Coordinates of N, CA and C in Angstrom, one line a residue:
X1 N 19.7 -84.1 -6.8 CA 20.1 -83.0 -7.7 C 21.6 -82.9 -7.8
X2 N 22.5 -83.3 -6.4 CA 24.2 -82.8 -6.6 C 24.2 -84.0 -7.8
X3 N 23.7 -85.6 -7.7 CA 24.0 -86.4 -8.2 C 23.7 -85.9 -9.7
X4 N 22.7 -85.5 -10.4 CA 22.2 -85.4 -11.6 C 23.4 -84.0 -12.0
X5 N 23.4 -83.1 -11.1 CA 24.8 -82.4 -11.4 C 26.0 -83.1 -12.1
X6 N 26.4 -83.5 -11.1 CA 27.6 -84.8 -11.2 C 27.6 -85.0 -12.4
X7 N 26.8 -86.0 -13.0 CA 26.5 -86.5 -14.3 C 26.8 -85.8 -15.0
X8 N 26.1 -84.5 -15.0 CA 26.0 -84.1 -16.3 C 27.4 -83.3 -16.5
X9 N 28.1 -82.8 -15.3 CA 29.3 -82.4 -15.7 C 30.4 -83.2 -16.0
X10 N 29.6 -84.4 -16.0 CA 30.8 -86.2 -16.7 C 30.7 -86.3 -18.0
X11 N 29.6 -86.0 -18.2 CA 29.4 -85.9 -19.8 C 29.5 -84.8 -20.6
X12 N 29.3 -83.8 -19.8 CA 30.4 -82.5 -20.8 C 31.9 -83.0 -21.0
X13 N 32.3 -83.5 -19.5 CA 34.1 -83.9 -19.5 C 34.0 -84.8 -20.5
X14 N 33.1 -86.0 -21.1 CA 33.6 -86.9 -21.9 C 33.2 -85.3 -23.6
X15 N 32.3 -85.4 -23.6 CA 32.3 -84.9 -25.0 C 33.4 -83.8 -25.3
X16 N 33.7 -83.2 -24.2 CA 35.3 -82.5 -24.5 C 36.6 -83.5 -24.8
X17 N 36.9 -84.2 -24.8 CA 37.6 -84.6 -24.5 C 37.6 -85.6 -26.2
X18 N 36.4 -85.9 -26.2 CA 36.3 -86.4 -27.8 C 36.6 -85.8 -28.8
X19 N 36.0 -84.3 -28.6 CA 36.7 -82.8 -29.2 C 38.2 -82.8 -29.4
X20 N 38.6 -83.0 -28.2 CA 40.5 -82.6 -28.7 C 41.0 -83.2 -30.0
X21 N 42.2 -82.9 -30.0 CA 42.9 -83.3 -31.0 C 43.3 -84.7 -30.1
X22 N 43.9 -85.8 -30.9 CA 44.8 -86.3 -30.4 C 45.9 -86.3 -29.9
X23 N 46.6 -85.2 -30.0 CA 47.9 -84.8 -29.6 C 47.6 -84.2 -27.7
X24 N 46.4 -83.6 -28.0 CA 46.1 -83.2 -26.7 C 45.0 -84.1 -25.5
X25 N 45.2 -85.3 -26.0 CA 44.4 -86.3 -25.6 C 45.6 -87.7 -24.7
X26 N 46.6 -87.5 -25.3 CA 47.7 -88.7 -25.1 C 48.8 -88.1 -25.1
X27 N 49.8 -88.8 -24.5 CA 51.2 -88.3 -24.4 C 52.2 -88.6 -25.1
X28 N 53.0 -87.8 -25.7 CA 54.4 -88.2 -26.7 C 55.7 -89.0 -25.9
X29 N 56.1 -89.4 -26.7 CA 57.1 -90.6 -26.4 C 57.9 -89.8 -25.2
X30 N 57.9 -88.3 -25.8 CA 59.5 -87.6 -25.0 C 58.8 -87.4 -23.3
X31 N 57.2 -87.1 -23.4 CA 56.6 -86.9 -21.9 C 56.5 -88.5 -21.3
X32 N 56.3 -89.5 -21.9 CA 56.5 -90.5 -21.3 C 57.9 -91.0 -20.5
X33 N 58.4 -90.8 -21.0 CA 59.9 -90.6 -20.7 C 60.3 -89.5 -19.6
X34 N 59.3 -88.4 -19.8 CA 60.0 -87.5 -18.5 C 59.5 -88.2 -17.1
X35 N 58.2 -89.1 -17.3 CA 57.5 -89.8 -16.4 C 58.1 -91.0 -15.7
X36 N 58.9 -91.4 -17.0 CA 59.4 -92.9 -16.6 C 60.7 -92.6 -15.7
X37 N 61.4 -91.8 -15.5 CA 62.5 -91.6 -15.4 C 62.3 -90.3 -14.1
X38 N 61.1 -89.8 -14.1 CA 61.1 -89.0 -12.7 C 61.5 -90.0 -11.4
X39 N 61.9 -89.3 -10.4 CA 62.3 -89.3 -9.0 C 61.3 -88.5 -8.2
X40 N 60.2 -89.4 -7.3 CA 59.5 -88.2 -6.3 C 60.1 -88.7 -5.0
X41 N 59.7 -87.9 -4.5 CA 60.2 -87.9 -3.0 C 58.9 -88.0 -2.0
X42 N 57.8 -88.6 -2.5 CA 56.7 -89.6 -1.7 C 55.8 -90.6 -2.5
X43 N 56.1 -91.9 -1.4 CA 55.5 -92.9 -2.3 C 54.5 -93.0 -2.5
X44 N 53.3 -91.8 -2.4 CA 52.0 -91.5 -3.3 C 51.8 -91.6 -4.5
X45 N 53.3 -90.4 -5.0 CA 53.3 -89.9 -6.2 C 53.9 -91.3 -7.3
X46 N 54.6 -92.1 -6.7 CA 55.9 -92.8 -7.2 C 54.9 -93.8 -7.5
X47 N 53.6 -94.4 -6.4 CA 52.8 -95.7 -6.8 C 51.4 -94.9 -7.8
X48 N 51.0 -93.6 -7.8 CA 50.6 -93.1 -9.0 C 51.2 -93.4 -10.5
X49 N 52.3 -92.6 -10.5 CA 53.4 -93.2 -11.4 C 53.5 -94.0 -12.0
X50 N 53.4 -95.5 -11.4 CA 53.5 -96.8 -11.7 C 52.2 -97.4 -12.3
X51 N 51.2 -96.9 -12.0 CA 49.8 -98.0 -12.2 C 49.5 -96.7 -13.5
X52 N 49.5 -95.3 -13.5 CA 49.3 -94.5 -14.9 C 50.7 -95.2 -15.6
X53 N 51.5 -95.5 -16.1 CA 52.5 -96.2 -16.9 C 51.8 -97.4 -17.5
X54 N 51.7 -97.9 -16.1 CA 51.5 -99.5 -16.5 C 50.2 -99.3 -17.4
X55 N 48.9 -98.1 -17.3 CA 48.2 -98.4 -18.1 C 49.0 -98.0 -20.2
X56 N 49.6 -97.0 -19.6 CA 50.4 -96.3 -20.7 C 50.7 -97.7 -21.7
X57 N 51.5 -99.0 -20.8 CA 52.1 -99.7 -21.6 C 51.2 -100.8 -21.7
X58 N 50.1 -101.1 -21.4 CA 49.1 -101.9 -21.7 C 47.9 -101.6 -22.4
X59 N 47.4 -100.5 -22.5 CA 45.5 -99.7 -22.9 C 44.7 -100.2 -22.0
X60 N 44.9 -100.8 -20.9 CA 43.7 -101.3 -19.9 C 43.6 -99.9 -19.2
X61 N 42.1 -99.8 -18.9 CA 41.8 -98.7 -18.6 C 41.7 -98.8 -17.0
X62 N 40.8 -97.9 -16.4 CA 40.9 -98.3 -14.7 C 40.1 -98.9 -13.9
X63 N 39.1 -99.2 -14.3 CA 38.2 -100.3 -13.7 C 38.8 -101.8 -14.4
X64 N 39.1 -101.9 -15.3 CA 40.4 -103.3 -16.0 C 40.8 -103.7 -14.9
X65 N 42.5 -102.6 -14.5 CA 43.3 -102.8 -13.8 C 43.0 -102.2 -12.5
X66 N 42.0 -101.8 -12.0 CA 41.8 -102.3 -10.4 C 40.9 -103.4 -10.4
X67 N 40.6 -104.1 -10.9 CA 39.7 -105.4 -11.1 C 41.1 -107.0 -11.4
X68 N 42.2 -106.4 -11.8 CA 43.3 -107.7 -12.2 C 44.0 -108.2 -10.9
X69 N 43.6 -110.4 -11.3 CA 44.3 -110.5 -10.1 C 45.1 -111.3 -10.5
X70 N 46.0 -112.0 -9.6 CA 46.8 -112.9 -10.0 C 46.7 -113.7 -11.1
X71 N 45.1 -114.1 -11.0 CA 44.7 -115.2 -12.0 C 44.4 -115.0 -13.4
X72 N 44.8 -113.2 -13.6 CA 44.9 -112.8 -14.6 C 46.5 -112.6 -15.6
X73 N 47.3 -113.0 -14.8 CA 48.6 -112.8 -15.2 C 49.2 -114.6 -15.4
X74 N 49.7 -114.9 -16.6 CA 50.1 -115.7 -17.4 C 51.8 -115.9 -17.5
X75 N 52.2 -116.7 -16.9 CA 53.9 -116.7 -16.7 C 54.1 -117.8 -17.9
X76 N 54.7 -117.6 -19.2 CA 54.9 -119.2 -20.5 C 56.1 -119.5 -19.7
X77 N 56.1 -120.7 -20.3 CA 57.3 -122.0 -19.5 C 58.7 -120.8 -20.1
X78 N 58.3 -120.3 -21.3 CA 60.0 -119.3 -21.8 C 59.9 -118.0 -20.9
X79 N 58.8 -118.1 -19.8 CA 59.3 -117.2 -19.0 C 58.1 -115.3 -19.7
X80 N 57.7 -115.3 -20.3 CA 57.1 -114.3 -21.1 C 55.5 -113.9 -20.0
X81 N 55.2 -112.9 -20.1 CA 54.5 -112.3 -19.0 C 53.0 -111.7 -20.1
X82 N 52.0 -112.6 -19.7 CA 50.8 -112.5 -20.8 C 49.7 -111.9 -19.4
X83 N 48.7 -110.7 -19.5 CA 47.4 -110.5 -19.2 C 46.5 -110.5 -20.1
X84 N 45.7 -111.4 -18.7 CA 44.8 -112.6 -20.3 C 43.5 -112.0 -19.1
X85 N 42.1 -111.1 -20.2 CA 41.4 -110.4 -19.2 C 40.1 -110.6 -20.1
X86 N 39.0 -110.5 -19.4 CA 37.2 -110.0 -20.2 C 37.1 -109.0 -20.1
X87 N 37.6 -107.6 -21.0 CA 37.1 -106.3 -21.2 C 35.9 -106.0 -20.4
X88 N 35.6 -105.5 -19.6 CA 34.2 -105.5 -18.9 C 33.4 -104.8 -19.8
X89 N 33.0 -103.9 -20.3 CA 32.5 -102.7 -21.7 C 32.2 -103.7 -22.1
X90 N 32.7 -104.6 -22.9 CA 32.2 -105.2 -24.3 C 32.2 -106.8 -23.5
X91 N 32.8 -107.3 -22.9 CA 33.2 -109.0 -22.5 C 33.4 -109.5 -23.7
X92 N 34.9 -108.9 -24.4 CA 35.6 -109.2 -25.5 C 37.1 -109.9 -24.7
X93 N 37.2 -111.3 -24.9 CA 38.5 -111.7 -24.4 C 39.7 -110.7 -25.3
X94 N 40.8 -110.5 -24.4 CA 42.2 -110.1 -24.4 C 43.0 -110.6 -23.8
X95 N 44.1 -110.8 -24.5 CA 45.3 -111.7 -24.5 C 46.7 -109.9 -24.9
X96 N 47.3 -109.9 -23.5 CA 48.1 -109.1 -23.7 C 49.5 -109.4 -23.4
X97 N 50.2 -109.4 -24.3 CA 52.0 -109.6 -23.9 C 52.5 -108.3 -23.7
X98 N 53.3 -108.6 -22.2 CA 53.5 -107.3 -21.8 C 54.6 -106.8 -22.0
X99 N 55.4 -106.0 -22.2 CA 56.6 -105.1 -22.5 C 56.8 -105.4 -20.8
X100 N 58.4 -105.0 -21.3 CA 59.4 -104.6 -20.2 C 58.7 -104.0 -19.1
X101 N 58.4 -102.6 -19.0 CA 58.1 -101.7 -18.3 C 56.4 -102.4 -17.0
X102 N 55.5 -102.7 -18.1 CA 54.8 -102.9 -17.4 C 54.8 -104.7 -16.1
X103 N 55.8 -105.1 -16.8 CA 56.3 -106.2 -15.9 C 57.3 -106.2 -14.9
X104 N 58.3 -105.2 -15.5 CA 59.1 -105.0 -13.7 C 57.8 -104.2 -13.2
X105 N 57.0 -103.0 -13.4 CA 55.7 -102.8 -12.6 C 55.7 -103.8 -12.0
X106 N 54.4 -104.8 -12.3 CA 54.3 -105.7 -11.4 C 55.2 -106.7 -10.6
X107 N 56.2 -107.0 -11.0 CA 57.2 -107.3 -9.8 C 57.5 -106.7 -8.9
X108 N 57.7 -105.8 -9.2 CA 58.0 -104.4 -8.1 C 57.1 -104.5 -7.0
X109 N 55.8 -104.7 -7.2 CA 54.3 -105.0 -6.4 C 54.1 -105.9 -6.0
X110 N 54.8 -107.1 -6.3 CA 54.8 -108.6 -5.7 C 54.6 -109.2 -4.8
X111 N 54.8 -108.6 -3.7 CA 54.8 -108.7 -2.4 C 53.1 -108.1 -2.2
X112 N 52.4 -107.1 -2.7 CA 51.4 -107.0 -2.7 C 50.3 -108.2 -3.5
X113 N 50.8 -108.4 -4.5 CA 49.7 -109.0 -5.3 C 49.6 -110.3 -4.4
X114 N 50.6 -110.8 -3.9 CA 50.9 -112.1 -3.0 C 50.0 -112.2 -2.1
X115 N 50.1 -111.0 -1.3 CA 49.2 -111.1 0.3 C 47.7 -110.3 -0.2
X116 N 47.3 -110.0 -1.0 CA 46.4 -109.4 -1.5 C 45.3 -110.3 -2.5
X117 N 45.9 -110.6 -3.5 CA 45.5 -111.7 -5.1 C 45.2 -110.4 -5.7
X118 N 45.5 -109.5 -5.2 CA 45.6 -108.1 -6.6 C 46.3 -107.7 -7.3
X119 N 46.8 -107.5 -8.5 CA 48.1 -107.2 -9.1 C 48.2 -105.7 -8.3
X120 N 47.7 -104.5 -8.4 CA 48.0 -103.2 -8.2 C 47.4 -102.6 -7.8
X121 N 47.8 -101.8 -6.2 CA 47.3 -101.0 -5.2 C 46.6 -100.1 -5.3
X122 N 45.7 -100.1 -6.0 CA 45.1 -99.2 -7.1 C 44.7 -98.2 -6.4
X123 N 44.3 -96.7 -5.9 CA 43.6 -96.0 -5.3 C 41.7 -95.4 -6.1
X124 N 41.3 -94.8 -5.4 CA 40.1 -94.6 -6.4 C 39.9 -93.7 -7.3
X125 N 39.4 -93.6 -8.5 CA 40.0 -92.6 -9.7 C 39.6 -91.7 -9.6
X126 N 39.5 -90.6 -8.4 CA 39.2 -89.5 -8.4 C 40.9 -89.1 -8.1
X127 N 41.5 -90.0 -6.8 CA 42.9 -89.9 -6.4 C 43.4 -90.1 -7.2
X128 N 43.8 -91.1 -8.3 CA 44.4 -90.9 -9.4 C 44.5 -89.9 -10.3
X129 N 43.1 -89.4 -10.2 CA 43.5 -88.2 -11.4 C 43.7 -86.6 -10.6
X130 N 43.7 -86.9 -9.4 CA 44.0 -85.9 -8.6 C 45.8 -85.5 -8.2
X131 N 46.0 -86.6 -8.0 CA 47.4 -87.0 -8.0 C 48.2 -86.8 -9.4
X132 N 47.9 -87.2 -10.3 CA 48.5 -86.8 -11.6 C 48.7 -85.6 -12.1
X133 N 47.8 -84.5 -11.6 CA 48.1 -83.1 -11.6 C 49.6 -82.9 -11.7
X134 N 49.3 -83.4 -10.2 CA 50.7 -83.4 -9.1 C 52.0 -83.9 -10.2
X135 N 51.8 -85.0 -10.7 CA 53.1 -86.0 -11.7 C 53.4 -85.1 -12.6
X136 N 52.2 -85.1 -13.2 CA 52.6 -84.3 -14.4 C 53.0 -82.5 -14.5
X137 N 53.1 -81.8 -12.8 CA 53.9 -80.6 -12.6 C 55.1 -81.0 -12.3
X138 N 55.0 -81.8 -11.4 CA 56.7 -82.3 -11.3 C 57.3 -83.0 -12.5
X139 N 56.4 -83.0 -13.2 CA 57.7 -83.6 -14.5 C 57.8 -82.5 -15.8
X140 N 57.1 -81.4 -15.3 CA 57.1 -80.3 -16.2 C 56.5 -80.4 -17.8
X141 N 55.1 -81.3 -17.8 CA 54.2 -81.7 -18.9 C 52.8 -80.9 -18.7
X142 N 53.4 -79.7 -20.0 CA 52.2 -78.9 -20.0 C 51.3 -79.0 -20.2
X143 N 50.0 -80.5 -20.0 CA 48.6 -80.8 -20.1 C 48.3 -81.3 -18.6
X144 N 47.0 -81.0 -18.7 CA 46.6 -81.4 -17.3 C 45.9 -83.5 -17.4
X145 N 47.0 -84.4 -17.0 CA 47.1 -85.4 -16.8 C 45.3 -86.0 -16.4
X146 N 45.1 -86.9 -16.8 CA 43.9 -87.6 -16.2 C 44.2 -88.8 -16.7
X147 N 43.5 -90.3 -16.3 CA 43.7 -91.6 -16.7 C 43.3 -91.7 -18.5
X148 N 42.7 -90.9 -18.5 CA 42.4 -91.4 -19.7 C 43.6 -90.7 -20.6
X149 N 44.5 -90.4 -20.4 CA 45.4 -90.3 -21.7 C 46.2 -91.4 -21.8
X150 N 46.4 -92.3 -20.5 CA 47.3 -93.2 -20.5 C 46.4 -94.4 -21.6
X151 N 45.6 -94.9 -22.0 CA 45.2 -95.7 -23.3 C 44.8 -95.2 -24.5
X152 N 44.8 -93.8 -24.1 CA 44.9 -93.2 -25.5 C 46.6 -93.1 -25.8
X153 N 47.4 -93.0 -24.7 CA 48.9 -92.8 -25.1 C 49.4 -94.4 -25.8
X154 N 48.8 -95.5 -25.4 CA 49.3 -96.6 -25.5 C 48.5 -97.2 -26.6
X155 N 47.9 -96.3 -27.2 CA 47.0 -96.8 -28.6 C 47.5 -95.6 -30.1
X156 N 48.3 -94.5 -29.5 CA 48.5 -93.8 -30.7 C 50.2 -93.3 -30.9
X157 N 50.9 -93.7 -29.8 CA 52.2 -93.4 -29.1 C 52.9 -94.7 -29.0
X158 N 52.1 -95.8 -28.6 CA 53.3 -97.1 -28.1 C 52.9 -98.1 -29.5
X159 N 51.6 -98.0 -29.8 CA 51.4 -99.1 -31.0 C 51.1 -98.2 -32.5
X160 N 50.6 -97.4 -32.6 CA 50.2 -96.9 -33.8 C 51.7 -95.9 -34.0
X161 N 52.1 -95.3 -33.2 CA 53.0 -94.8 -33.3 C 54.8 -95.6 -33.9
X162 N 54.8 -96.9 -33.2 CA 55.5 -97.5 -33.7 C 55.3 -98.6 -34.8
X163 N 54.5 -98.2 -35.5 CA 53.5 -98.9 -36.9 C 53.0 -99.9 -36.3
X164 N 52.0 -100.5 -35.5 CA 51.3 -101.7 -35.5 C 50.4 -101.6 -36.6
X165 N 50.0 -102.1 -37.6 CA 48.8 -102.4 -38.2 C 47.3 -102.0 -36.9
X166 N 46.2 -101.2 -37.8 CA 44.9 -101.3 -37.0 C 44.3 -102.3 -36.6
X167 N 44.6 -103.4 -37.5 CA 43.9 -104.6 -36.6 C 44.2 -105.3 -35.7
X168 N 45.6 -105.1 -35.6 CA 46.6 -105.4 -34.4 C 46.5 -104.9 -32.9
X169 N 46.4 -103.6 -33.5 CA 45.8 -102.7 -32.5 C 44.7 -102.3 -32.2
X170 N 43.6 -102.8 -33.0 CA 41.9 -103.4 -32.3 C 42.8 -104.4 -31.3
X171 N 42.7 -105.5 -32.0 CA 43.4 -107.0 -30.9 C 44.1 -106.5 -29.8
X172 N 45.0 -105.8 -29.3 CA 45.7 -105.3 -28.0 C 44.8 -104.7 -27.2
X173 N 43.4 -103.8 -27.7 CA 42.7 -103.2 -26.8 C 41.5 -103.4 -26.9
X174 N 40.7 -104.3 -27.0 CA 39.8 -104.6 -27.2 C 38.6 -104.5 -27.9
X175 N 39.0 -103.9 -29.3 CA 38.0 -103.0 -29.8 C 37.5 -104.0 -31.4
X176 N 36.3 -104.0 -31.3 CA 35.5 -105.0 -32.0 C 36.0 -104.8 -33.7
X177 N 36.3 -105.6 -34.5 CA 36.5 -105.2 -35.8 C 37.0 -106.2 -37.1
X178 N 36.4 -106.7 -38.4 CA 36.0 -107.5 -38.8 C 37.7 -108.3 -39.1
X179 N 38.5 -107.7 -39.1 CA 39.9 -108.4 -39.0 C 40.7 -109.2 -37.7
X180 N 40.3 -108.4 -36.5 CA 41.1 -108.6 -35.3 C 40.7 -109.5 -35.0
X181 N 39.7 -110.7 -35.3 CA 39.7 -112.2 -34.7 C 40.7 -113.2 -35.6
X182 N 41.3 -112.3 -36.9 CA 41.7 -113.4 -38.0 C 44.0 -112.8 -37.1
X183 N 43.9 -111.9 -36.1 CA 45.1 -111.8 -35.5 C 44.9 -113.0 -34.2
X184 N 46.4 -113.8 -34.6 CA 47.0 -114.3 -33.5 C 48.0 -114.4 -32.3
X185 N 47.8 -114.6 -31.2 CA 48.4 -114.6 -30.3 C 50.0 -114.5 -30.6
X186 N 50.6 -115.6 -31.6 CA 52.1 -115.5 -32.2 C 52.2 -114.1 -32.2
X187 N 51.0 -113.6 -33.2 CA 51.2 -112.4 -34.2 C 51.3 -111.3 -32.9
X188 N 50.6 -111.8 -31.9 CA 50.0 -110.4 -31.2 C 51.9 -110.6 -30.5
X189 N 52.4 -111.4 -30.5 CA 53.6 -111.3 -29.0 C 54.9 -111.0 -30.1
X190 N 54.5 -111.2 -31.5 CA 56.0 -110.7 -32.6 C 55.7 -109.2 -32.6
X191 N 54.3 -108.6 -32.6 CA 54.3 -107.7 -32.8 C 54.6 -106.4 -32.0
X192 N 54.5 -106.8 -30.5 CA 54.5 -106.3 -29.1 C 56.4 -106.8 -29.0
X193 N 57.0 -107.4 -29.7 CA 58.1 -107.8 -29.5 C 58.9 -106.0 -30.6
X194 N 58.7 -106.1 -31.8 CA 58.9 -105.2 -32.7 C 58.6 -103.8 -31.6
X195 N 57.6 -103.4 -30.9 CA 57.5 -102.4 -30.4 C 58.8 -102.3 -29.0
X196 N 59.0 -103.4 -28.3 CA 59.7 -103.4 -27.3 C 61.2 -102.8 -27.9
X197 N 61.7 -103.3 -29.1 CA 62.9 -102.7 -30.0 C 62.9 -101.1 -30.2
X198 N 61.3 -100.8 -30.9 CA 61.4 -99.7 -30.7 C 61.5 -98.9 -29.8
X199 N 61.3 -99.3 -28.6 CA 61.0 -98.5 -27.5 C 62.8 -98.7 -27.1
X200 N 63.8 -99.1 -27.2 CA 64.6 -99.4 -26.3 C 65.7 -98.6 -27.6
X201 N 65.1 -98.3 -28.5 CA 66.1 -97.4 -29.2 C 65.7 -96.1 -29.1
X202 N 64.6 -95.9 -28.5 CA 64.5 -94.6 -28.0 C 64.6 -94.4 -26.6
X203 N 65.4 -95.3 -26.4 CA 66.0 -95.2 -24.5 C 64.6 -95.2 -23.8
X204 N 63.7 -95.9 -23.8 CA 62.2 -96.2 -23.3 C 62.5 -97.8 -22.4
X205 N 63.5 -97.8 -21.5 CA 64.2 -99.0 -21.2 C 63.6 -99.8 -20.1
X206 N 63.5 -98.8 -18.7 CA 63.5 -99.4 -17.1 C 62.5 -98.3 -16.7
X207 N 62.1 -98.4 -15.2 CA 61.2 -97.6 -14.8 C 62.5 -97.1 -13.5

């Protein structure tokens, strides 16, 4: 019975949440930024911080990115930092070039992913979204934080927001559609290159 509970109060949480607006679903460039640029004073909150960003600047959701291992992360001979993953939902290949932010992330964790073969210390998403409460009071962002705004932020905020074309941004997040197989990998790393400009003229720089 608690279990059939459970459920069902997952599925009111999801159809609310379909309900919102967009604006109250994902985060604006200025709240990402109060995020990027906080200072906590325990490394709970600080490796929360990092793995909600890192989804911010990728749209991998949380079963993705506690599932990525080494052998998911792509170093080109020019040095460029690709996650190359099977969407689990659909087993739609993705090919992601990663911005700035989400790659010092994983350096920063290198020493983990090393002795581990995991990219990120992931905790379990109850702690995640428990913990984000917490981030998003200390950084004085008036919505109550859960994982799922960080791929809604990085689909209407990092890509749509800085013009990607829709098919471009089906291709970044995995989402099925009669154009995004005719997008190329070139296309997908000029176009994730044009966003990294944008972001660095709005001071969206380091973590």
């Amino acid at each position: 019975r608690d279990t059939d509970r459970s459920r069902g109060l997952v599925d009111v949480y999801k159809r609310q949440m379909k309900l919102l607006p967009i604006k109250n679903t994902c985060l604006t460039l200025e709240e990402v930024s109060l995020i990027l640029k906080a200072r906590f004073t325990t490394v709970r909150l600080d490796k929360i911080r990092d793995i909600f960003l890192f989804s911010c600047f990728t749209g991998l959701n949380y079963s993705d990115i506690k599932n990525l291992t080494t052998k998911n992360l792509v170093v080109t001979p020019n040095g460029k930092y690709w996650i190359k993953i099977y969407i689990q939902k659909s087993s739609v290949p993705m090919n992601i070039p990663l911005l700035d932010i989400p790659r010092i992330i994983l350096e920063k964790y290198s020493e983990y992913s090393n002795s581990t073969g995991l990219l990120l210390p992931i905790p379990s998403i109850q702690k995640m979204n428990y913990y984000l409460k917490e981030v998003g009071e200390e950084c004085k962002i008036e919505k109550q934080l859960t994982f799922n705004f960080a791929r809604h932020t990085f689909v209407y905020t990092i890509l749509k927001g800085n013009g990607l074309a829709t098919e471009t941004v089906n291709k970044l997040t995995g989402r099925k559609s009669l154009n995004c197989g005719k997008v190329t990998d070139f296309q997908l790393y000029k176009a994730m290159e044009k966003v990294s400009e944008k972001l660095k003229e709005n001071n969206i720089i380091n973590i």
